[in-house]
XYZ file of C-alpha atoms in Angstrom:
206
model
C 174.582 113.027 -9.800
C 174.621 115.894 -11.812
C 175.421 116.193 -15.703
C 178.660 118.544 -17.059
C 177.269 120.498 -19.729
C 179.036 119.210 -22.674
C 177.858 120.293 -25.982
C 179.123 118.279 -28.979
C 178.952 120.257 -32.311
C 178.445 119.947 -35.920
C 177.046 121.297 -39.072
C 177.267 124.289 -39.992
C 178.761 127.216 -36.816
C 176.101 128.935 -34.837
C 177.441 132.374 -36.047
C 176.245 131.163 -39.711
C 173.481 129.424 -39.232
C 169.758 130.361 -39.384
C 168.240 127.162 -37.829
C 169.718 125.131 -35.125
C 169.165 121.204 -34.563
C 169.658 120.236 -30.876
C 170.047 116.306 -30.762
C 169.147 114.169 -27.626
C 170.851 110.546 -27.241
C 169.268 107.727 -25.839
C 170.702 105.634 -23.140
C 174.402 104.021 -23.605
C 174.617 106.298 -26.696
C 176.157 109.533 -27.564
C 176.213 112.661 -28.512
C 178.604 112.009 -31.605
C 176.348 108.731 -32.796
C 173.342 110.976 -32.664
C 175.234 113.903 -34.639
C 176.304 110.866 -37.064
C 172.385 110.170 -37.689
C 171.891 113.892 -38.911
C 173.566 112.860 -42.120
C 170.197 111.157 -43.223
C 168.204 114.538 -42.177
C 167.518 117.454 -44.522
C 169.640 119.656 -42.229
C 172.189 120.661 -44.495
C 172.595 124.122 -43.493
C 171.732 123.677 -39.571
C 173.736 124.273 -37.115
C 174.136 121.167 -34.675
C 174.412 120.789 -31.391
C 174.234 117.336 -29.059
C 174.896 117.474 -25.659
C 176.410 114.550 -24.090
C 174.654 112.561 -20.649
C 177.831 112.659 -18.175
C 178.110 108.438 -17.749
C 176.155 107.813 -20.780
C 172.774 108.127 -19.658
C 170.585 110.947 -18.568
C 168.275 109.611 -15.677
C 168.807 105.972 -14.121
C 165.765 104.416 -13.910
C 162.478 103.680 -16.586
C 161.341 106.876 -17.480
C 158.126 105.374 -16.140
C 158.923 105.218 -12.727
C 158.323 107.249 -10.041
C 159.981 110.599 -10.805
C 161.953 110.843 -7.464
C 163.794 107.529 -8.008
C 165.456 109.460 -11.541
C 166.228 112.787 -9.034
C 168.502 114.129 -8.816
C 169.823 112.782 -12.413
C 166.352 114.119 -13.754
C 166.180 117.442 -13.258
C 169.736 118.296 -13.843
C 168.872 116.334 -17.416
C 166.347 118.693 -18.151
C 168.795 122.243 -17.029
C 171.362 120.620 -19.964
C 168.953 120.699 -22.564
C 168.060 124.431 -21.235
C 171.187 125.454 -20.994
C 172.103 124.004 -24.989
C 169.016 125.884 -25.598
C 169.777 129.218 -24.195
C 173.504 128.632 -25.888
C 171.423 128.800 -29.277
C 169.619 131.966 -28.288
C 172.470 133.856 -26.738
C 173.584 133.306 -30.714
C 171.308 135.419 -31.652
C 168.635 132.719 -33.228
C 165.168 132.516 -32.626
C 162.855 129.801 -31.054
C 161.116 129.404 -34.347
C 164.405 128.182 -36.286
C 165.391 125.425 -33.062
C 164.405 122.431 -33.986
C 164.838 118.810 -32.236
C 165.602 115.392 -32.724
C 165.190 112.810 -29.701
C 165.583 108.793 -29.467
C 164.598 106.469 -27.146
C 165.805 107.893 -23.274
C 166.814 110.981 -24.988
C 163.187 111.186 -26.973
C 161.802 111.166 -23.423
C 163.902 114.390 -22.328
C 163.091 116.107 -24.944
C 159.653 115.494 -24.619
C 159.700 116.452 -21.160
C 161.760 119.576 -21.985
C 159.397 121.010 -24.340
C 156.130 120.429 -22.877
C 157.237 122.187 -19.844
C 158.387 125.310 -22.139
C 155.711 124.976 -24.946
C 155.888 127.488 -27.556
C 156.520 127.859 -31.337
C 159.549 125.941 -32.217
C 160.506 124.873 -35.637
C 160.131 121.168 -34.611
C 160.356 117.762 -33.042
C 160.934 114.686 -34.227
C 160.823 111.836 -31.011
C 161.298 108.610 -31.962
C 160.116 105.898 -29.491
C 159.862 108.308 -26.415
C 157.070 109.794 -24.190
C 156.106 112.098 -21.098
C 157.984 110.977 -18.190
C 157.020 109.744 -14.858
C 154.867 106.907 -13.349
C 152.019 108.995 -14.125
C 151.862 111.568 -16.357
C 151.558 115.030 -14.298
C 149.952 117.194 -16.063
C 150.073 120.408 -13.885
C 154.018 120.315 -15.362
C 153.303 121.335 -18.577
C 152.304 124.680 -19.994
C 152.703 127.002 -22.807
C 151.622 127.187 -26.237
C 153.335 125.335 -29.310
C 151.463 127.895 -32.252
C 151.303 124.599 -34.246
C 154.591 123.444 -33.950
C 155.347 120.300 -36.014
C 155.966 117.122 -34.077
C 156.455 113.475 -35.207
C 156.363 110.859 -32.934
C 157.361 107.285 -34.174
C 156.953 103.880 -31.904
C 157.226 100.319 -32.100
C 154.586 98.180 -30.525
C 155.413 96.640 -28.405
C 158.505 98.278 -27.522
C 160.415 96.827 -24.361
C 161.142 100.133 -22.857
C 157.908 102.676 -23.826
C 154.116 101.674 -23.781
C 152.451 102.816 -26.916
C 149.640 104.062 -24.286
C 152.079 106.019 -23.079
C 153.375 107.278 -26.494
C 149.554 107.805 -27.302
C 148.735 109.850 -24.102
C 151.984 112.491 -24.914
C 150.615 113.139 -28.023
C 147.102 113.657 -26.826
C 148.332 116.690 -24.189
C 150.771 118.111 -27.264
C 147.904 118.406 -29.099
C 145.570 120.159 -25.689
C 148.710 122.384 -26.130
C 148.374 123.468 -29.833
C 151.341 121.114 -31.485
C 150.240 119.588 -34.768
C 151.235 116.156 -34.126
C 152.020 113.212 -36.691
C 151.876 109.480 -34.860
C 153.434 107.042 -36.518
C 153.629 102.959 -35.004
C 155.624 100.502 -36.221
C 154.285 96.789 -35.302
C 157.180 94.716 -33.802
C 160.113 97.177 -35.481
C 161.698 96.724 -32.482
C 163.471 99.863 -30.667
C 165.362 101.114 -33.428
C 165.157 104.122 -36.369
C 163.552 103.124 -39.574
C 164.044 104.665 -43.089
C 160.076 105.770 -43.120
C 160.890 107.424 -39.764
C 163.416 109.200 -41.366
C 161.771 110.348 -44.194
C 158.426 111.670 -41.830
C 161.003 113.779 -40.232
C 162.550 114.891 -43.284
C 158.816 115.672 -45.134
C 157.237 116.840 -41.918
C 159.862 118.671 -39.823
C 163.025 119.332 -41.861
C 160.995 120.392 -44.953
């Protein structure tokens, strides 16, 4: 299966906007739930665009298993969020003022996504997400993030992502020059919390 590129908007018009919020959904979500959230993010005068997994989710299986079982779903997961990216650029706006927001299945994408095209980006926020693949391979990822700010914010446990796992992503951000914030929750179950919220807002959306 491949995914339809289909790019949910809101905020303020890419034509008018000097930073750009590209929003990731989890698994059974959507891209209008996830714009909904942005309404508790200092992103006033972003831009916002969410692009929507075609069934509702963007690979199958854990993103802990072997890669090949979430191909072809996967890789065509990964062209959306390049293609919503180069949809930002084409506006005119650069990598510096793109910023982005990720939860759960969608954290992991975006994760994925910017590791493999690391360079300075305003930021990430990933809540409850990590590298994906039964092992992390590290040959995928290259690039530079000039201190881009990430959070990262867990539960442990959390039914769906180790907090090793969480832990070992933001060791290789970190090899690859992100200033990373880790934040776990102890049993806060796989959810957002208001803290998480207002990390983003005082470390990302500042």
């Amino acid at each position: 299966m491949n995914h339809i590129l289909d790019i949910k908007t809101g905020g303020k018009s890419l034509n008018e906007a000097e930073k750009v919020l590209i929003m990731i959904h989890g698994r059974g979500g959507s891209a209008q739930d996830i714009l909904n959230l942005s309404k508790h993010l200092n992103v006033n005068e972003y831009a916002l665009l969410a692009p929507q997994a075609t069934s509702g989710t963007w690979y199958p299986f854990s993103f802990i298993s072997p890669v090949e079982q979430n191909e072809p779903w996967l890789s065509s997961a990964i062209e959306t969020i390049e293609k919503t990216v180069q949809t930002v650029l084409n506006a005119g706006i650069k990598t510096e003022n793109i910023y982005f927001f990720g939860f759960s299945q969608g954290a992991c994408l975006t994760l994925e996504f910017l590791a493999r095209n690391a360079q300075k980006y305003g930021g990430v926020v990933a809540i409850i997400g990590g590298l994906i693949g039964e092992e992390i391979n590290r040959r995928n990822y290259k690039g530079d993030f000039e201190q881009t700010p990430v959070f990262l914010g867990t539960s442990n446990p959390d039914f769906h992502v180790p907090v090793e796992r969480v832990y070992a992503t933001s060791n290789i951000l970190k090899e690859m020059n992100a200033n990373v914030t880790e934040k776990v929750y102890l049993n806060f179950g796989h959810s957002i919390n208001q803290e998480e919220i207002e990390l983003a807002n005082s470390i990302v959306f500042n």
